[in-house]
PDB file of C-alpha atoms in Angstrom:
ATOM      1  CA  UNK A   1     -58.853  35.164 120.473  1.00  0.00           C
ATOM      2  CA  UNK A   2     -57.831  31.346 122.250  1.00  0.00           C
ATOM      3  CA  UNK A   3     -55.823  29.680 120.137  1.00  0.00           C
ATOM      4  CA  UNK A   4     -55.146  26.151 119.518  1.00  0.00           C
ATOM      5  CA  UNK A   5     -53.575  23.455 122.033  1.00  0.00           C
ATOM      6  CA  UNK A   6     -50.669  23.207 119.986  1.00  0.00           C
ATOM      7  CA  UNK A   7     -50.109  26.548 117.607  1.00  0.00           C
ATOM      8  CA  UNK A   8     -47.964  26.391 114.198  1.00  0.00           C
ATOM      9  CA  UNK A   9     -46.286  29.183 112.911  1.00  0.00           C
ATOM     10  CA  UNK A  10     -49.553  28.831 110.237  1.00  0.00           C
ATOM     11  CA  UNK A  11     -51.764  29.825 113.168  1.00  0.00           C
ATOM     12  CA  UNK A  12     -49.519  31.825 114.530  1.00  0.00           C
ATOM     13  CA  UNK A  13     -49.931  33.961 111.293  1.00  0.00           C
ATOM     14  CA  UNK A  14     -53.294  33.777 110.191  1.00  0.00           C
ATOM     15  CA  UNK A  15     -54.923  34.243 114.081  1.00  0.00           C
ATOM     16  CA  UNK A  16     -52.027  36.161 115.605  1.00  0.00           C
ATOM     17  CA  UNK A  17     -51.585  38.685 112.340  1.00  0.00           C
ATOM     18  CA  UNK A  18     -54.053  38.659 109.617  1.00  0.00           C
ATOM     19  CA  UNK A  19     -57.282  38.046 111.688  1.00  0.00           C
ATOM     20  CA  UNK A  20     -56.186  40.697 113.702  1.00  0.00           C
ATOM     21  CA  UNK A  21     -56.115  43.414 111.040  1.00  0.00           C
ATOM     22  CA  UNK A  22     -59.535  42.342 109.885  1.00  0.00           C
ATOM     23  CA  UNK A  23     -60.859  42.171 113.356  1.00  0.00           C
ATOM     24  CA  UNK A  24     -60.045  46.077 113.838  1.00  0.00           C
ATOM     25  CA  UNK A  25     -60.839  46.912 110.382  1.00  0.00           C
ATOM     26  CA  UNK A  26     -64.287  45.802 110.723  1.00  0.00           C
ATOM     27  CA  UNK A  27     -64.482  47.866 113.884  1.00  0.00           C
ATOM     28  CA  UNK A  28     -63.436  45.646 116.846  1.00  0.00           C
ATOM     29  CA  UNK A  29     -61.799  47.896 120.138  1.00  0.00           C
ATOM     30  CA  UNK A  30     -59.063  45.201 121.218  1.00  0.00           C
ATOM     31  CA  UNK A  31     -57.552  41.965 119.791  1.00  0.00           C
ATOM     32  CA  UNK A  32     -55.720  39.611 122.158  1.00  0.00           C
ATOM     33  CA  UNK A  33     -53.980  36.608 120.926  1.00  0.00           C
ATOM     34  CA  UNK A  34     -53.781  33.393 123.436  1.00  0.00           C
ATOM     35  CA  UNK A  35     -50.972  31.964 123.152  1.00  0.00           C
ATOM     36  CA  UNK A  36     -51.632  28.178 123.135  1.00  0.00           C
ATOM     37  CA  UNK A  37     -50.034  26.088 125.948  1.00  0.00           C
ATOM     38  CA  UNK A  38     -47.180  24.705 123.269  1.00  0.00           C
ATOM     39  CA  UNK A  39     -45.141  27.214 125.136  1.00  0.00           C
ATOM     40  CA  UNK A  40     -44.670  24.125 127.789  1.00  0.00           C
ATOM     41  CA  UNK A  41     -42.487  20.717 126.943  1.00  0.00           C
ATOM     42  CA  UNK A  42     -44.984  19.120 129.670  1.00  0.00           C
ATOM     43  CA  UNK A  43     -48.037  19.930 127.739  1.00  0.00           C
ATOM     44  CA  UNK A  44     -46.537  18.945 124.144  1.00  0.00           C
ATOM     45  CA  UNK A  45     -44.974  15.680 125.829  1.00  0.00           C
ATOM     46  CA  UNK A  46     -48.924  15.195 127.284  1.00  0.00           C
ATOM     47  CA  UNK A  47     -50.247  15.522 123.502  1.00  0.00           C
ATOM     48  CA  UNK A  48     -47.788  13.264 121.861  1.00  0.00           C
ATOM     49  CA  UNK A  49     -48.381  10.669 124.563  1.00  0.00           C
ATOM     50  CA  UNK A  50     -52.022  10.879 123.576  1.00  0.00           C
ATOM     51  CA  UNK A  51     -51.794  10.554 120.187  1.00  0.00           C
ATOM     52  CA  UNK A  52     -48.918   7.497 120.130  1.00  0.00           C
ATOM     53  CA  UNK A  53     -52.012   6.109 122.757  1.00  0.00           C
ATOM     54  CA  UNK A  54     -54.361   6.032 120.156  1.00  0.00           C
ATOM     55  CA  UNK A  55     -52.623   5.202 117.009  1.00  0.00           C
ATOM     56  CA  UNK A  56     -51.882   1.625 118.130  1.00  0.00           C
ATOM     57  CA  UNK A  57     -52.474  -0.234 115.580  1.00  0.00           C
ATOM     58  CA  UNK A  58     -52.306   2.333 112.566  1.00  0.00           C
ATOM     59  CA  UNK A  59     -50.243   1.120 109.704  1.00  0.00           C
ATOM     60  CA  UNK A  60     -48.403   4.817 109.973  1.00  0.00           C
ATOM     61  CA  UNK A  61     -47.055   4.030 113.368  1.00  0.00           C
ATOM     62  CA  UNK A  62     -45.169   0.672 112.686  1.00  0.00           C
ATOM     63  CA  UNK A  63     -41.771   1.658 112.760  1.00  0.00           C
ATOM     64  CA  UNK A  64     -41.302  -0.384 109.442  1.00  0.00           C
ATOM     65  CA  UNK A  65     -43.991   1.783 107.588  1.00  0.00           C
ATOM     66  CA  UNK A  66     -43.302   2.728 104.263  1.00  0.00           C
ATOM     67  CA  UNK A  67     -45.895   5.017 102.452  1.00  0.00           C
ATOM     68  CA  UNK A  68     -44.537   3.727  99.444  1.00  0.00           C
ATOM     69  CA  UNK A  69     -45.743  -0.293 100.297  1.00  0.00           C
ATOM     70  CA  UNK A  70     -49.776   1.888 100.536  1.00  0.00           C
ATOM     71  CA  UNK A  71     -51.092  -0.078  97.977  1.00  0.00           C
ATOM     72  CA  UNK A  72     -49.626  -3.182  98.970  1.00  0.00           C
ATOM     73  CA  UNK A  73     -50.678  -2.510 102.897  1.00  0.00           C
ATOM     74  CA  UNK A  74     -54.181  -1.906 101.516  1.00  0.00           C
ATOM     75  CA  UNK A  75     -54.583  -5.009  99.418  1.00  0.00           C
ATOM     76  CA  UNK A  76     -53.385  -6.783 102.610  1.00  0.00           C
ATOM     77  CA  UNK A  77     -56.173  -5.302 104.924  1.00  0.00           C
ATOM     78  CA  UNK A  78     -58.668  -6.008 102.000  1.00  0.00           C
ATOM     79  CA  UNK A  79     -57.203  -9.677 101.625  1.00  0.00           C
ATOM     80  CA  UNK A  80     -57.704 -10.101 105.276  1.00  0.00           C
ATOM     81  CA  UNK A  81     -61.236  -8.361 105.772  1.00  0.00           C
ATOM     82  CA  UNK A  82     -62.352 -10.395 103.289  1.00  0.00           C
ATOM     83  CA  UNK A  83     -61.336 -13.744 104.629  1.00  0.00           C
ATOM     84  CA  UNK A  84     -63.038 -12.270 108.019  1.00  0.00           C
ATOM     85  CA  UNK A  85     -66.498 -12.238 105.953  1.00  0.00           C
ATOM     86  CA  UNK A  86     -66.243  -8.661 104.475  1.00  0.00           C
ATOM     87  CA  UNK A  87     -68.080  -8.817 101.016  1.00  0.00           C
ATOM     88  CA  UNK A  88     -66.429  -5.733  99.151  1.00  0.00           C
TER      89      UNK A  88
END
């Protein structure tokens, strides 16, 4: 069974553990977890460059992000889409 690029200790659970036992109880020979490749820095560094790539621009990933100021973020994009020609 592959896992994921980047297991939690969720997966690690549900795949590793309980998908196991009903693998073999329902009659499978051999179970084999995959171990994802988060056992290597390089490969988690790799991921998190990719994501902080492609979240430019996200409210979430300004450093001054508050969740709390949501509703205040989203009348701003609303405000703004609207002067832009957006009819809702």
């Amino acid at each position: 069974c592959p896992g994921f690029s980047a297991d939690c200790l969720e997966t690690l659970e549900e795949i590793g553990h309980e998908n196991r036992r009903y693998f073999l109880d329902a009659g499978g020979g051999s179970y084999e977890y995959i171990p994802a490749l988060n056992l290597r820095a390089d490969h988690l560094e790799a991921l998190a460059g990719l994501v902080i790539r492609h979240i430019q621009g996200w409210p979430e990933a300004d450093p001054e992000w508050d969740p709390g100021r949501r509703e205040e973020w989203a009348r701003m994009s609303l405000k703004l889409a609207k002067e832009q020609g957006a009819e809702r």
